[in-house]
Amino acid sequence: MYPSPAPRLVSVGQMYVPESELHESRQRDAQSMFQNDTTGVESYMRGAQYERKKNWKLGFGMLMFGLVIGLIVSLAVTASIVYFNKIRVKSFAQAVKSCNAEYYSTVAVDGSSLEMHTAGTKHPGMSVTTMQCVFDELHVPAAARQRMASTRALDGTQEETWGSYRATWNYHPENGLHVVVSVR
């Protein structure tokens, strides 16, 4: 190992530089750079233009990325809505078909509701067993079935919701039980 060199000795006259001289020398250096050599300024301007162009491209790229992601998300949401609407249409139609309840039930054209009638004293309708089969297919809760079974003519129209369904019904001895199940 070699010993480190001794610090360089500086005279007191060299240590002090008046501030005015320092400021003047910096101004002279700056003026000479701009007067004698314009390549520094031109290269600076080219660099600034490059940075602006680069930033513009980055911003445009991010905008396009956002638009593509937004388009993909909106297509996925639309596809899922269409898919679940088809499932809903099939569920009402399939429930009616699997229980042989076509005669006294009506599925809306768009599949958004199902209307059913049971037999009354003056009007024909489906049997209670057939309606219970349709309720089984639609997963109607026991509480809603009990409320339907105990509805009187004086009670008026009743309502119950479960899952994604909403049911309204009324009862009259002459007309029977009238039930409309719709999608919420």
Short mmCIF file of C-alpha atoms in Angstrom, two decimals:
data_model
loop_
_atom_site.label_atom_id
_atom_site.label_comp_id
_atom_site.label_asym_id
_atom_site.label_seq_id
_atom_site.Cartn_x
_atom_site.Cartn_y
_atom_site.Cartn_z
CA MET A 1 0.00 0.00 0.00
CA TYR A 2 1.19 3.40 -0.89
CA PRO A 3 0.45 6.32 1.36
CA SER A 4 -2.11 8.81 0.05
CA PRO A 5 -0.64 12.03 -1.31
CA ALA A 6 -0.64 15.07 0.85
CA PRO A 7 -3.29 17.67 0.14
CA ARG A 8 -2.26 20.37 -2.28
CA LEU A 9 -1.44 23.65 -0.67
CA VAL A 10 -3.30 26.67 -2.03
CA SER A 11 -2.33 30.23 -1.35
CA VAL A 12 -4.78 32.62 0.24
CA GLY A 13 -4.89 34.74 -2.89
CA GLN A 14 -6.08 31.80 -4.92
CA MET A 15 -8.82 30.88 -2.49
CA TYR A 16 -10.77 34.10 -2.72
CA VAL A 17 -12.49 35.08 -5.98
CA PRO A 18 -14.72 38.14 -5.86
CA GLU A 19 -18.34 37.38 -6.75
CA SER A 20 -18.49 40.09 -9.39
CA GLU A 21 -15.59 38.49 -11.29
CA LEU A 22 -17.24 35.08 -11.13
CA HIS A 23 -20.52 36.47 -12.45
CA GLU A 24 -18.78 38.39 -15.26
CA SER A 25 -16.80 35.33 -16.35
CA ARG A 26 -19.98 33.24 -16.55
CA GLN A 27 -21.68 35.91 -18.68
CA ARG A 28 -18.69 36.06 -21.04
CA ASP A 29 -18.70 32.28 -21.41
CA ALA A 30 -22.43 32.22 -22.20
CA GLN A 31 -22.17 35.05 -24.75
CA SER A 32 -19.24 33.46 -26.51
CA MET A 33 -21.10 30.14 -26.74
CA PHE A 34 -24.15 31.71 -28.39
CA GLN A 35 -22.17 34.07 -30.69
CA ASN A 36 -19.49 31.72 -31.91
CA ASP A 37 -21.17 28.29 -31.87
CA THR A 38 -24.86 27.87 -32.80
CA THR A 39 -24.63 24.09 -33.00
CA GLY A 40 -25.23 23.85 -29.25
CA VAL A 41 -28.49 25.76 -29.56
CA GLU A 42 -29.55 23.81 -32.62
CA SER A 43 -28.83 20.48 -30.98
CA TYR A 44 -30.77 21.61 -27.92
CA MET A 45 -33.74 22.57 -30.12
CA ARG A 46 -33.58 19.26 -31.96
CA GLY A 47 -33.55 17.44 -28.62
CA ALA A 48 -36.56 19.42 -27.41
CA GLN A 49 -38.47 18.63 -30.62
CA TYR A 50 -37.58 14.96 -30.21
CA GLU A 51 -38.86 14.99 -26.63
CA ARG A 52 -42.11 16.66 -27.70
CA LYS A 53 -42.55 14.14 -30.49
CA LYS A 54 -41.79 11.28 -28.13
CA ASN A 55 -44.28 12.58 -25.55
CA TRP A 56 -46.93 13.03 -28.24
CA LYS A 57 -46.44 9.45 -29.40
CA LEU A 58 -46.63 8.18 -25.85
CA GLY A 59 -49.87 10.09 -25.21
CA PHE A 60 -51.41 8.87 -28.45
CA GLY A 61 -50.36 5.31 -27.64
CA MET A 62 -51.97 5.49 -24.21
CA LEU A 63 -55.16 6.92 -25.73
CA MET A 64 -55.35 4.08 -28.23
CA PHE A 65 -54.65 1.53 -25.50
CA GLY A 66 -57.49 2.98 -23.41
CA LEU A 67 -59.88 2.91 -26.35
CA VAL A 68 -59.06 -0.72 -27.15
CA ILE A 69 -59.52 -1.77 -23.52
CA GLY A 70 -62.82 0.15 -23.35
CA LEU A 71 -64.02 -1.52 -26.53
CA ILE A 72 -63.13 -4.97 -25.22
CA VAL A 73 -64.90 -4.35 -21.91
CA SER A 74 -68.04 -3.00 -23.60
CA LEU A 75 -68.16 -5.98 -25.96
CA ALA A 76 -67.81 -8.38 -23.03
CA VAL A 77 -70.63 -6.66 -21.13
CA THR A 78 -72.88 -6.64 -24.20
CA ALA A 79 -72.18 -10.31 -24.89
CA SER A 80 -72.95 -11.27 -21.30
CA ILE A 81 -76.23 -9.32 -21.36
CA VAL A 82 -77.29 -11.03 -24.58
CA TYR A 83 -76.26 -14.43 -23.20
CA PHE A 84 -78.17 -14.00 -19.94
CA ASN A 85 -81.24 -12.74 -21.81
CA LYS A 86 -81.21 -15.92 -23.89
CA ILE A 87 -80.92 -18.01 -20.73
CA ARG A 88 -83.84 -16.10 -19.21
CA VAL A 89 -86.00 -16.65 -22.30
CA LYS A 90 -85.17 -20.33 -22.22
CA SER A 91 -85.95 -20.63 -18.51
CA PHE A 92 -89.59 -19.47 -18.81
CA ALA A 93 -90.17 -21.40 -22.03
CA GLN A 94 -88.41 -24.49 -20.71
CA ALA A 95 -90.32 -24.39 -17.42
CA VAL A 96 -93.64 -24.26 -19.25
CA LYS A 97 -92.64 -26.97 -21.72
CA SER A 98 -91.18 -29.37 -19.14
CA CYS A 99 -94.39 -29.17 -17.05
CA ASN A 100 -96.79 -29.38 -20.04
CA ALA A 101 -98.35 -26.07 -18.98
CA GLU A 102 -98.71 -24.51 -22.47
CA TYR A 103 -102.53 -24.31 -22.43
CA TYR A 104 -103.05 -21.94 -19.52
CA SER A 105 -99.77 -20.06 -19.49
CA THR A 106 -98.28 -17.39 -21.74
CA VAL A 107 -94.60 -16.51 -22.15
CA ALA A 108 -94.01 -12.95 -23.40
CA VAL A 109 -92.50 -12.62 -26.87
CA ASP A 110 -89.28 -11.15 -25.47
CA GLY A 111 -89.21 -13.77 -22.70
CA SER A 112 -89.40 -11.20 -19.91
CA SER A 113 -92.55 -12.55 -18.23
CA LEU A 114 -94.70 -15.62 -17.71
CA GLU A 115 -98.44 -15.45 -17.04
CA MET A 116 -100.39 -18.40 -15.56
CA HIS A 117 -104.02 -19.07 -14.57
CA THR A 118 -105.41 -21.79 -12.33
CA ALA A 119 -108.96 -23.04 -12.65
CA GLY A 120 -111.78 -21.12 -10.96
CA THR A 121 -115.47 -21.94 -10.58
CA LYS A 122 -116.37 -20.18 -13.87
CA HIS A 123 -113.09 -20.23 -15.85
CA PRO A 124 -110.84 -23.13 -16.79
CA GLY A 125 -107.13 -23.08 -15.95
CA MET A 126 -104.13 -25.22 -15.10
CA SER A 127 -104.13 -27.51 -12.12
CA VAL A 128 -102.38 -26.55 -8.91
CA THR A 129 -100.00 -29.49 -9.44
CA THR A 130 -98.94 -28.14 -12.85
CA MET A 131 -98.38 -24.67 -11.39
CA GLN A 132 -96.29 -26.21 -8.58
CA CYS A 133 -94.18 -27.94 -11.27
CA VAL A 134 -93.55 -24.58 -12.99
CA PHE A 135 -92.69 -23.05 -9.60
CA ASP A 136 -90.19 -25.87 -9.01
CA GLU A 137 -88.54 -25.10 -12.36
CA LEU A 138 -88.30 -21.39 -11.48
CA HIS A 139 -87.07 -22.10 -7.92
CA VAL A 140 -89.92 -20.18 -6.28
CA PRO A 141 -89.29 -20.13 -2.50
CA ALA A 142 -91.68 -21.89 -0.14
CA ALA A 143 -92.68 -18.60 1.53
CA ALA A 144 -93.92 -17.18 -1.79
CA ARG A 145 -95.85 -20.37 -2.55
CA GLN A 146 -97.48 -20.24 0.89
CA ARG A 147 -98.48 -16.60 0.40
CA MET A 148 -100.03 -17.48 -2.99
CA ALA A 149 -101.94 -20.42 -1.49
CA SER A 150 -103.37 -18.28 1.32
CA THR A 151 -104.37 -15.25 -0.81
CA ARG A 152 -108.05 -14.26 -0.60
CA ALA A 153 -110.10 -12.20 -3.04
CA LEU A 154 -110.13 -9.31 -0.52
CA ASP A 155 -106.30 -9.19 -0.41
CA GLY A 156 -105.96 -7.72 -3.89
CA THR A 157 -102.77 -8.04 -5.87
CA GLN A 158 -99.80 -9.40 -3.93
CA GLU A 159 -96.10 -9.28 -4.77
CA GLU A 160 -92.94 -11.27 -3.97
CA THR A 161 -89.36 -11.15 -5.25
CA TRP A 162 -86.60 -13.77 -5.20
CA GLY A 163 -83.35 -14.06 -7.09
CA SER A 164 -83.81 -12.25 -10.38
CA TYR A 165 -87.59 -12.79 -10.47
CA ARG A 166 -90.60 -10.79 -9.34
CA ALA A 167 -94.06 -12.36 -9.03
CA THR A 168 -97.42 -10.63 -8.73
CA TRP A 169 -100.67 -12.50 -8.20
CA ASN A 170 -104.30 -12.16 -7.25
CA TYR A 171 -107.08 -14.62 -6.53
CA HIS A 172 -110.79 -14.74 -7.13
CA PRO A 173 -112.91 -17.88 -6.60
CA GLU A 174 -114.56 -17.53 -10.03
CA ASN A 175 -111.34 -16.80 -11.99
CA GLY A 176 -108.79 -18.78 -9.95
CA LEU A 177 -105.24 -17.72 -9.16
CA HIS A 178 -103.64 -15.37 -11.70
CA VAL A 179 -99.81 -15.24 -11.45
CA VAL A 180 -97.35 -13.12 -13.45
CA VAL A 181 -93.65 -13.89 -13.00
CA SER A 182 -91.26 -11.38 -14.53
CA VAL A 183 -87.56 -10.68 -14.56
CA ARG A 184 -86.47 -7.79 -12.34
#
